[in-house]
Coordinates of C-alpha atoms in Angstrom, one line a residue:
Chain A
M1009 CA -24.5 -3.6 40.7
D1010 CA -23.1 -6.8 41.6
L1011 CA -19.6 -6.7 41.7
S1012 CA -18.7 -10.0 42.7
I1013 CA -18.4 -11.3 38.9
F1014 CA -15.0 -9.7 39.4
T1015 CA -14.1 -12.2 42.3
Y1016 CA -14.1 -15.1 40.2
P1017 CA -11.2 -16.3 38.9
F1018 CA -12.6 -17.8 35.5
M1019 CA -14.2 -14.0 34.7
Q1020 CA -10.7 -12.3 35.5
N1021 CA -9.7 -14.6 32.6
A1022 CA -12.0 -13.8 30.6
I1023 CA -11.9 -10.2 31.2
L1024 CA -7.9 -10.2 30.5
S1025 CA -9.1 -12.4 27.6
A1026 CA -11.0 -9.0 25.9
F1027 CA -8.8 -7.3 26.7
L1028 CA -5.6 -8.4 24.8
G1029 CA -7.9 -10.2 22.1
G1030 CA -9.7 -7.1 21.6
I1031 CA -6.7 -5.3 20.9
A1032 CA -4.9 -7.5 18.8
C1033 CA -7.8 -8.6 16.6
S1034 CA -9.4 -4.9 16.3
V1035 CA -5.5 -3.4 15.8
I1036 CA -5.2 -6.3 12.5
G1037 CA -8.4 -5.4 11.8
V1038 CA -7.1 -1.9 10.3
F1039 CA -5.1 -3.6 7.7
V1040 CA -7.7 -5.8 6.6
V1041 CA -9.9 -2.9 6.2
L1042 CA -7.1 -0.3 4.2
L1043 CA -5.8 -3.1 2.0
H1044 CA -9.6 -3.8 1.1
M1045 CA -8.8 -7.6 1.9
P1046 CA -11.9 -8.6 4.5
F1047 CA -11.7 -11.8 3.2
I1048 CA -8.2 -12.6 4.5
G1049 CA -9.7 -13.0 8.0
V1050 CA -12.3 -15.5 7.1
C1051 CA -9.5 -17.9 5.6
M1052 CA -6.8 -17.4 8.3
S1053 CA -9.3 -18.4 10.9
H1054 CA -10.6 -21.8 8.9
A1055 CA -7.1 -22.6 8.4
A1056 CA -6.5 -22.1 12.3
F1057 CA -9.8 -24.3 12.7
A1058 CA -8.2 -27.0 9.7
G1059 CA -4.8 -26.9 12.3
A1060 CA -6.7 -27.6 15.2
L1061 CA -8.8 -30.2 13.9
L1062 CA -5.9 -31.9 13.0
G1063 CA -4.4 -31.7 16.1
L1064 CA -7.3 -33.2 17.5
W1065 CA -7.1 -35.9 15.7
L1066 CA -4.0 -37.1 15.9
G1067 CA -3.9 -36.0 19.3
F1068 CA -0.8 -33.2 19.2
N1069 CA -2.3 -29.7 21.1
P1070 CA -4.6 -28.1 18.9
L1071 CA -3.3 -24.5 19.3
I1072 CA 0.6 -25.6 17.5
G1073 CA -2.1 -26.7 14.9
A1074 CA -3.7 -23.6 14.9
F1075 CA -0.8 -21.7 14.8
I1076 CA 1.5 -23.4 12.0
F1077 CA -1.8 -23.7 9.9
S1078 CA -3.0 -20.5 9.5
L1079 CA 0.6 -19.1 9.4
G1080 CA 1.2 -21.5 6.6
A1081 CA -1.8 -19.9 5.1
A1082 CA -0.5 -16.5 5.3
A1083 CA 2.8 -17.6 3.6
V1084 CA 1.2 -18.6 1.1
V1085 CA -1.3 -15.8 0.0
G1086 CA 0.4 -12.9 -0.1
P1087 CA 3.1 -14.5 -2.3
L1088 CA 0.4 -16.5 -4.5
A1089 CA -1.1 -13.2 -4.7
D1090 CA 2.2 -11.8 -6.2
R1091 CA 3.3 -14.3 -8.0
G1092 CA 0.3 -16.2 -9.5
D1093 CA -0.6 -12.4 -11.3
L1094 CA -3.9 -13.1 -9.5
N1095 CA -6.1 -10.8 -7.6
P1096 CA -5.3 -10.8 -4.0
E1097 CA -8.8 -12.1 -2.7
T1098 CA -8.5 -14.7 -5.6
S1099 CA -5.3 -16.6 -3.8
V1100 CA -7.2 -15.8 -0.5
G1101 CA -10.3 -17.6 -1.8
V1102 CA -8.4 -20.7 -2.9
I1103 CA -6.3 -21.1 -0.2
F1104 CA -9.6 -20.6 1.6
S1105 CA -12.0 -23.3 0.1
L1106 CA -8.6 -25.8 0.7
M1107 CA -8.9 -24.9 4.4
L1108 CA -12.6 -25.6 5.0
G1109 CA -12.4 -29.1 2.8
L1110 CA -9.3 -30.0 5.5
A1111 CA -11.1 -29.1 8.6
F1112 CA -14.4 -31.3 7.1
L1113 CA -11.6 -33.9 6.3
F1114 CA -10.6 -34.2 9.7
M1115 CA -13.2 -33.4 11.4
G1116 CA -14.9 -36.8 9.2
L1117 CA -11.4 -38.9 10.1
M1118 CA -11.7 -38.3 14.1
S1119 CA -13.4 -40.7 15.8
G1120 CA -16.0 -40.5 18.9
P1121 CA -18.0 -37.3 19.7
K1122 CA -17.3 -33.7 17.2
S1123 CA -17.9 -32.4 20.7
A1124 CA -15.0 -30.8 21.2
A1125 CA -14.9 -30.1 17.7
L1126 CA -17.4 -28.0 17.7
E1127 CA -16.2 -26.1 20.7
L1128 CA -13.5 -24.7 19.2
L1129 CA -16.3 -23.0 16.4
W1130 CA -17.5 -21.7 18.9
G1131 CA -15.1 -20.7 21.5
S1132 CA -15.6 -20.1 24.8
I1133 CA -13.7 -16.8 26.3
L1134 CA -15.2 -18.3 29.8
T1135 CA -13.1 -21.1 30.0
N1136 CA -9.5 -19.9 29.0
T1137 CA -6.6 -20.8 31.3
R1138 CA -3.9 -18.8 32.3
G1139 CA -1.5 -20.5 29.4
D1140 CA -4.3 -19.0 26.6
I1141 CA -4.0 -15.7 28.7
V1142 CA 0.0 -16.0 28.3
V1143 CA -0.2 -16.5 24.6
L1144 CA -2.5 -14.0 23.5
A1145 CA -0.6 -11.6 25.7
V1146 CA 2.5 -12.3 23.4
V1147 CA 1.0 -12.1 20.8
A1148 CA -0.8 -8.5 21.7
V1149 CA 3.0 -7.1 22.4
L1150 CA 3.9 -8.2 19.5
V1151 CA 1.3 -6.8 17.0
V1152 CA 1.6 -3.2 19.3
G1153 CA 4.9 -3.3 19.4
I1154 CA 5.8 -3.7 15.4
I1155 CA 3.1 -1.9 14.9
F1156 CA 5.2 0.6 16.5
V1157 CA 8.5 0.0 15.6
F1158 CA 7.6 0.2 11.8
Y1159 CA 4.7 3.0 12.0
K1160 CA 6.1 4.8 9.2
E1161 CA 7.1 1.7 6.9
I1162 CA 3.2 0.4 7.6
Q1163 CA 1.5 3.3 7.1
A1164 CA 3.3 3.8 3.6
T1165 CA 3.2 0.2 2.4
V1166 CA -0.9 0.3 3.3
F1167 CA -1.4 3.7 1.7
Q1168 CA 0.0 2.2 -1.6
R1169 CA 2.9 -0.4 -2.2
D1170 CA 4.0 0.3 -5.4
M1171 CA 4.7 3.6 -4.3
A1172 CA 6.5 2.4 -0.6
R1173 CA 8.7 0.3 -2.7
A1174 CA 9.5 3.3 -5.3
V1175 CA 11.2 5.3 -2.5
G1176 CA 13.1 2.9 -1.5
I1177 CA 11.0 0.7 1.5
P1178 CA 10.9 -3.1 2.2
A1179 CA 7.0 -3.0 0.8
T1180 CA 6.7 -6.9 0.2
I1181 CA 8.5 -7.6 3.1
M1182 CA 6.1 -5.2 5.3
L1183 CA 3.1 -6.9 3.7
Y1184 CA 4.2 -10.3 4.0
S1185 CA 5.2 -9.2 8.1
I1186 CA 1.8 -8.0 8.6
L1187 CA -0.1 -11.3 7.2
F1188 CA 1.9 -13.1 9.1
L1189 CA 0.4 -11.3 12.5
M1190 CA -2.7 -11.7 11.1
G1191 CA -2.2 -15.5 11.0
A1192 CA -0.5 -15.6 15.1
T1193 CA -3.3 -12.9 16.0
I1194 CA -6.1 -15.1 14.5
T1195 CA -4.9 -18.1 16.4
A1196 CA -4.5 -16.7 19.2
S1197 CA -8.1 -15.3 19.7
F1198 CA -9.6 -18.2 18.3
S1199 CA -10.2 -20.5 21.2
S1200 CA -11.3 -17.5 22.8
I1201 CA -13.9 -16.4 20.6
G1202 CA -14.2 -19.3 18.5
G1203 CA -13.5 -19.8 14.6
L1204 CA -16.8 -18.5 13.1
L1205 CA -17.0 -15.3 15.5
I1206 CA -13.4 -14.1 15.3
F1207 CA -14.1 -12.3 11.7
S1208 CA -16.2 -9.7 13.3
L1209 CA -13.6 -8.8 16.2
I1210 CA -11.5 -8.0 13.5
L1211 CA -13.6 -6.2 11.1
N1212 CA -16.6 -4.5 13.3
P1213 CA -13.8 -2.5 15.3
A1214 CA -11.5 -1.1 12.5
A1215 CA -14.5 -0.9 10.6
A1216 CA -16.1 1.1 13.0
A1217 CA -12.8 3.3 13.1
Y1218 CA -12.6 3.8 9.4
Q1219 CA -16.0 6.2 9.5
L1220 CA -14.8 7.9 12.5
T1221 CA -11.0 9.6 11.4
Y1222 CA -8.6 10.5 8.5
S1223 CA -5.8 10.4 10.8
M1224 CA -4.0 6.5 10.3
K1225 CA -3.5 6.6 14.7
K1226 CA -6.1 7.6 15.5
M1227 CA -7.8 4.2 13.8
F1228 CA -5.4 2.0 15.4
I1229 CA -6.0 3.4 18.7
L1230 CA -9.9 3.7 17.9
A1231 CA -9.9 0.3 16.6
A1232 CA -8.2 -1.0 20.0
V1233 CA -10.5 0.8 22.1
F1234 CA -13.7 -0.1 20.4
G1235 CA -12.5 -4.1 20.4
V1236 CA -11.2 -4.1 24.1
L1237 CA -15.1 -2.0 24.2
S1238 CA -16.9 -4.6 22.1
G1239 CA -15.2 -7.6 24.2
W1240 CA -15.7 -6.2 27.8
I1241 CA -19.5 -4.9 26.5
G1242 CA -20.3 -8.6 25.2
L1243 CA -19.5 -10.4 28.4
L1244 CA -21.0 -8.7 31.2
I1245 CA -24.6 -8.8 29.0
S1246 CA -23.5 -12.4 28.4
Y1247 CA -23.1 -12.9 32.0
F1248 CA -25.7 -10.8 33.1
F1249 CA -28.4 -12.3 30.5
N1250 CA -26.4 -16.1 30.4
I1251 CA -26.1 -16.2 27.0
P1252 CA -22.9 -17.7 24.9
S1253 CA -20.4 -15.1 25.2
G1254 CA -19.1 -14.9 21.5
A1255 CA -22.4 -14.4 20.0
T1256 CA -22.5 -11.2 22.6
I1257 CA -19.3 -9.8 22.0
V1258 CA -19.8 -10.1 18.0
V1259 CA -23.3 -8.6 18.4
T1260 CA -21.6 -5.8 20.5
S1261 CA -18.7 -4.9 17.6
S1262 CA -21.4 -4.9 15.4
V1263 CA -23.6 -2.5 17.2
I1264 CA -20.4 0.2 17.8
F1265 CA -20.3 0.0 13.8
L1266 CA -23.2 0.5 13.4
L1267 CA -23.3 3.6 15.2
A1268 CA -20.7 4.5 14.2
V1269 CA -22.0 5.0 10.5
V1270 CA -24.1 6.6 11.8
F1271 CA -22.3 9.3 13.5
S1272 CA -19.6 9.0 10.4
P1273 CA -18.4 12.6 9.9
K1274 CA -17.1 10.9 6.1
R1275 CA -20.6 10.8 5.4
K1276 CA -20.6 15.1 4.7
V1277 CA -17.7 13.9 1.9
K1278 CA -19.6 15.3 -0.4
R1279 CA -20.7 18.4 0.6
W1280 CA -17.6 19.2 2.5
E1281 CA -15.7 18.3 -1.1
K1282 CA -18.0 21.2 -2.7
K1283 CA -16.2 23.9 -0.7
P1284 CA -14.2 25.9 -2.7
L1285 CA -10.3 25.4 -2.6
G1286 CA -8.3 26.8 0.6
E1287 CA -10.7 26.9 3.1
N1288 CA -10.1 25.7 6.1
T1289 CA -10.3 21.9 7.0
P1290 CA -12.1 20.9 10.1
Chain B
M72 CA 35.1 0.2 -9.4
S73 CA 31.3 2.7 -9.0
E74 CA 34.0 5.4 -8.6
V75 CA 35.9 4.4 -12.6
I76 CA 32.2 4.5 -13.5
N77 CA 31.1 7.3 -12.2
K78 CA 34.2 9.0 -13.9
N79 CA 31.9 9.0 -17.2
G80 CA 29.5 11.5 -16.0
Y81 CA 26.5 9.9 -17.4
S82 CA 23.7 10.1 -14.7
I83 CA 22.1 6.6 -16.0
D84 CA 24.3 4.6 -18.2
I85 CA 22.3 1.7 -19.8
D86 CA 24.0 -0.8 -21.5
N87 CA 22.5 -3.8 -24.0
A88 CA 19.6 -4.0 -21.2
V89 CA 17.3 -7.4 -21.6
V90 CA 14.1 -7.3 -19.5
S91 CA 11.5 -10.0 -19.1
F92 CA 7.6 -9.9 -18.0
R93 CA 6.9 -13.2 -17.5
E94 CA 6.9 -14.8 -21.6
D95 CA 7.3 -11.5 -23.0
I96 CA 10.3 -9.9 -23.9
A97 CA 10.1 -6.3 -22.8
L98 CA 13.2 -5.1 -23.8
R99 CA 15.3 -6.1 -26.0
G100 CA 18.8 -4.7 -25.9
V101 CA 18.0 -1.2 -25.1
S102 CA 21.5 1.2 -24.4
L103 CA 21.2 4.4 -23.5
K104 CA 23.2 7.1 -22.0
V105 CA 21.5 10.0 -20.1
K106 CA 24.1 12.6 -18.5
H107 CA 23.6 14.8 -15.4
G108 CA 20.4 17.6 -16.1
E109 CA 19.6 16.0 -19.5
F110 CA 16.0 16.0 -19.1
I111 CA 15.0 12.8 -21.5
G112 CA 11.0 12.4 -23.4
V113 CA 10.3 8.3 -24.0
V114 CA 7.5 8.1 -25.9
G115 CA 6.2 5.2 -28.0
P116 CA 3.2 2.7 -28.4
N117 CA 1.4 0.9 -25.3
G118 CA 3.5 -2.5 -24.8
A119 CA 6.8 -0.4 -25.9
G120 CA 8.6 -1.3 -23.0
K121 CA 8.4 2.4 -21.7
T122 CA 7.7 2.0 -18.5
T123 CA 10.3 -1.3 -17.8
L124 CA 12.8 1.3 -18.8
L125 CA 11.9 3.5 -16.3
T126 CA 12.0 0.5 -13.9
I127 CA 15.3 -0.9 -14.5
V128 CA 16.7 3.1 -13.7
N129 CA 15.3 2.2 -10.0
G130 CA 15.6 -1.0 -9.4
M131 CA 12.6 -2.7 -9.3
G132 CA 13.0 -4.4 -12.7
K133 CA 15.3 -7.6 -12.9
L134 CA 17.8 -7.7 -15.8
L135 CA 18.0 -10.9 -17.3
H136 CA 20.9 -9.4 -19.3
G137 CA 23.5 -5.9 -20.1
R138 CA 24.1 -4.0 -17.1
V139 CA 22.4 -1.0 -15.9
V140 CA 24.7 2.0 -14.5
V141 CA 22.8 4.3 -12.1
L142 CA 24.4 7.3 -9.9
G143 CA 28.2 5.3 -10.6
Q144 CA 26.3 2.1 -9.1
N145 CA 26.2 -0.9 -10.8
L146 CA 22.5 -2.2 -10.5
T147 CA 22.1 -5.3 -9.0
S148 CA 19.2 -7.5 -7.6
G149 CA 20.7 -6.6 -3.7
N150 CA 21.3 -2.6 -4.2
G151 CA 18.3 -1.8 -6.1
H152 CA 17.0 -0.7 -2.3
S153 CA 19.3 2.1 -1.6
L154 CA 19.5 2.9 -4.8
R155 CA 15.7 3.7 -4.8
K156 CA 16.1 5.9 -2.1
K157 CA 17.7 8.6 -4.4
V158 CA 15.3 8.4 -7.3
G159 CA 11.6 9.8 -7.3
Y160 CA 9.4 7.6 -9.1
V161 CA 5.8 9.1 -10.5
A162 CA 2.8 7.4 -11.7
Q163 CA 0.0 7.6 -13.5
V164 CA -2.8 9.1 -11.1
E165 CA -4.5 5.8 -9.4
T166 CA -7.6 6.4 -7.2
I167 CA -7.2 6.5 -3.6
D168 CA -10.6 6.0 -1.4
P169 CA -12.0 9.1 -0.2
R170 CA -12.2 7.2 3.1
M171 CA -8.3 6.6 3.8
P172 CA -7.0 7.9 6.8
M173 CA -4.3 9.8 5.7
I174 CA -3.4 13.5 4.5
V175 CA -1.8 15.0 2.1
R176 CA 1.5 16.1 4.5
E177 CA 1.7 12.5 5.6
V178 CA 1.6 11.1 2.0
A179 CA 4.3 13.8 1.0
M180 CA 6.2 12.9 4.2
I181 CA 6.4 9.3 2.4
G182 CA 9.0 10.8 0.3
R183 CA 11.1 11.1 3.4
Y184 CA 10.4 8.0 5.3
G185 CA 13.4 5.8 2.7
R186 CA 16.0 8.1 3.4
L187 CA 15.5 8.3 6.9
G188 CA 15.6 3.9 7.2
L189 CA 14.2 1.9 9.7
F190 CA 14.1 2.8 12.9
R191 CA 13.5 6.2 12.6
R192 CA 10.8 8.9 12.8
P193 CA 10.2 12.1 10.7
G194 CA 12.0 15.0 13.0
K195 CA 11.4 18.6 12.2
T196 CA 13.6 19.1 9.5
D197 CA 11.9 16.4 7.3
W198 CA 8.5 17.7 8.2
E199 CA 10.3 21.7 6.9
I200 CA 11.5 19.8 3.6
V201 CA 8.0 18.3 2.7
D202 CA 6.1 21.7 4.0
K203 CA 8.7 23.5 1.1
A204 CA 8.0 20.4 -1.2
L205 CA 4.4 21.2 -0.5
E206 CA 4.7 24.9 -1.4
L207 CA 7.2 24.7 -4.1
V208 CA 3.5 22.6 -5.7
G209 CA 1.6 25.3 -4.4
M210 CA -0.4 22.8 -2.0
T211 CA 0.5 24.4 0.9
H212 CA -3.9 25.1 1.4
L213 CA -4.5 21.5 1.0
A214 CA -2.2 20.2 3.2
K215 CA -4.4 19.1 5.6
R216 CA -6.6 17.5 3.9
P217 CA -7.7 14.0 3.5
I218 CA -5.7 12.6 0.4
G219 CA -8.4 10.9 -1.5
H220 CA -10.4 14.1 -1.5
L221 CA -8.4 15.0 -3.8
S222 CA -8.7 15.8 -7.8
G223 CA -6.5 13.7 -9.7
G224 CA -4.5 16.6 -11.0
E225 CA -4.1 18.0 -7.2
Q226 CA -2.8 14.5 -6.9
Q227 CA -0.2 14.1 -9.0
R228 CA 1.2 18.0 -7.0
V229 CA 1.2 15.9 -4.1
A230 CA 2.9 12.9 -5.9
I231 CA 6.1 15.2 -7.4
A232 CA 5.9 17.6 -3.6
R233 CA 7.1 13.5 -2.5
C234 CA 9.5 12.8 -4.5
L235 CA 10.7 16.5 -3.9
A236 CA 10.8 15.5 -0.1
Q237 CA 12.9 12.3 -1.3
E238 CA 15.4 14.7 -2.3
P239 CA 16.0 12.8 -5.6
E240 CA 19.4 13.1 -7.9
I241 CA 16.9 11.3 -10.8
F242 CA 13.2 11.9 -11.4
L243 CA 11.1 9.2 -12.9
L244 CA 7.7 10.2 -14.4
D245 CA 5.0 7.3 -16.1
E246 CA 2.8 9.1 -17.6
P247 CA 1.9 11.4 -15.0
T248 CA -1.0 13.6 -17.1
A249 CA -2.4 10.5 -18.3
S250 CA -5.9 10.9 -17.4
L251 CA -6.0 14.8 -16.6
D252 CA -8.1 17.3 -18.3
W253 CA -5.8 19.9 -20.7
K254 CA -5.2 22.5 -18.2
A255 CA -4.1 20.1 -15.7
K256 CA -1.9 18.0 -18.1
T257 CA -0.1 21.4 -19.2
D258 CA 0.1 22.8 -15.3
I259 CA 2.0 19.5 -14.3
M260 CA 4.1 19.6 -17.4
E261 CA 5.4 23.1 -16.3
L262 CA 5.8 22.2 -12.6
V263 CA 7.7 18.9 -14.1
K264 CA 10.3 21.0 -15.9
R265 CA 10.3 23.9 -13.4
I266 CA 11.6 21.6 -10.5
H267 CA 13.9 19.8 -12.8
D268 CA 15.6 23.3 -13.6
L269 CA 15.3 24.5 -9.9
R270 CA 17.1 21.0 -8.3
N271 CA 19.0 20.2 -11.2
L272 CA 17.6 16.8 -11.6
T273 CA 18.1 13.9 -14.2
T274 CA 14.9 13.4 -15.5
L275 CA 13.0 10.4 -17.9
F276 CA 9.6 11.8 -18.5
V277 CA 7.6 9.1 -20.2
T278 CA 4.5 10.8 -22.0
H279 CA 1.9 10.0 -25.0
D280 CA 1.5 14.1 -24.6
L281 CA 3.5 15.1 -27.6
S282 CA 2.4 18.5 -27.9
A283 CA 4.3 20.1 -24.7
L284 CA 7.7 17.9 -25.3
P285 CA 9.4 20.1 -27.5
I286 CA 9.6 23.0 -24.9
A287 CA 10.6 20.5 -22.1
C288 CA 12.9 18.0 -23.3
D289 CA 16.9 18.2 -24.4
R290 CA 16.6 14.7 -25.9
V291 CA 13.4 12.8 -26.9
V292 CA 14.3 8.4 -27.1
L293 CA 11.6 7.0 -29.1
M294 CA 10.6 3.2 -28.1
K295 CA 8.5 0.4 -30.3
D296 CA 8.9 -3.3 -29.8
G297 CA 11.6 -3.0 -26.7
L298 CA 14.2 -1.8 -28.1
I299 CA 15.1 2.1 -28.8
W300 CA 14.0 2.3 -31.8
N301 CA 14.9 6.5 -32.9
E302 CA 16.3 9.4 -30.4
G303 CA 17.4 13.1 -31.0
P304 CA 16.7 16.4 -30.1
P305 CA 12.6 17.1 -29.9
R306 CA 12.5 19.5 -32.9
G307 CA 13.7 17.1 -35.8
L308 CA 12.2 13.7 -34.6
L309 CA 8.8 14.3 -33.9
T310 CA 7.9 14.9 -37.2
D311 CA 4.6 13.5 -38.9
E312 CA 6.6 11.1 -40.7
I313 CA 8.1 9.3 -37.9
L314 CA 5.2 9.7 -35.8
S315 CA 3.5 7.6 -38.1
Q316 CA 6.3 4.6 -38.4
L317 CA 6.4 4.8 -34.6
Y318 CA 2.5 4.2 -34.3
D319 CA 1.8 1.8 -37.5
L320 CA -0.5 4.9 -38.2
P321 CA -0.8 6.6 -41.9
V322 CA 0.8 10.4 -41.5
S323 CA -2.7 11.8 -42.3
V324 CA -3.9 10.5 -39.1
V325 CA -0.6 11.6 -37.4
E326 CA -1.4 14.8 -38.6
K327 CA -5.4 14.9 -38.3
R328 CA -5.0 13.6 -34.2
R329 CA -1.6 16.3 -33.8
S330 CA -3.6 19.6 -34.9
E331 CA -7.1 18.2 -32.8
A332 CA -4.7 17.7 -30.1
A333 CA -3.1 21.3 -30.6
L334 CA -6.8 22.3 -30.6
V335 CA -8.1 21.2 -27.4

């Protein structure tokens, strides 16, 4: 096998980006899956997209615009769902449609060619710079670090928020922090994977891990492994067949998910439940 | 200040509490004193304010007016947090995703989390306390099962074990037997009573399960329209006449319902 690909700086950057982005996105995806809020990833990536377009239109760094918008969306979604007595998915939907509208508005207001805007939608892991990687690394370390330090609070909050509150855990702050981390992760990985495709890198590895384990710790670890594998395998396929990397990464993560469903021990839940009580669990 | 209040000997001292939910007034001036070790049954129609009464005891509800003193602490919006660690709360059965990646033992451990506080991980003693609690509620054999695979009655036992692991001084139960079958209802009721006695707790039990109340309760509080409508020992209070007024139903209907319930 020709190993020369690993000597190219752009490929090294891409491999690092896939590693960091894969970990951050898929670990965040565990929350998306366990909180039953799959739509929130789409909402935040569109917020980041709208923010980046604002940056392009007004001539400041799109990454800064993306951060402001997605963190803003994260800060609004939680309280809106809590105080407005809305279903969280409804509040996510409201924000999502607003962000989509703003994205179109900013794109319409932009003069000249729209290629930079479209690049944001598709993303390109192969053009990542050292700066992109530093941002990704900061976010990945932040996400993993916070989960590590506040694991028990996060576990309780994700399981049943009211119950977590009732035992004296600051569950509301925990949930809002999780949403905040989601916004940061999506923004940081956004330019590598692209606004449209990032959602699958969040959802698929976590959804695959969800099929395979009854331990939340293992779910986080498995999701991270699947996320990194999706990125690396996708990159290789993209390189050897000369096709867009965002697409190959997404397809790889989907294949991993399908395999997880096929081999899931949880599909046998029904049969297992019929065993008499007291029998040892596997 | 808090020492002075504590000396009156009440675990819970609610004075003229007013609480609102959105536009509705959920409690319109409720006063209730509960001695340490008392077992109080709270009965009343839906929307009477029973759950709200529990939420002001554990500091989750916001007082509009009045004063709540729990375990000698005057409850403010700031200290509900620390107080909750000493108050066990069991709600109704909730549907749990069968694939939820948590096992029974971990769910019971959540009871310890508040007491442990941030940055500390459960140690050997904590796991021993959890295992003991699971043993007490008869769930040891299911300790390693995923929580989503349990029946409603089993889930409530785990919820009670979680409260025990919390080592609370006050035990709040909000219709824990709702949606359970008759056998499970009786079992849970007996378990709650046993734990109340064993751990020397102060218990507030919200329920519609009237038949079980006289055995367990020292006192019954009847609530209606956000007020305490009547209170006293269960035997004198849970008559068909009083219940017919409480639920706005003719006496004959109450009689029929209760006899049917007894037969189930």
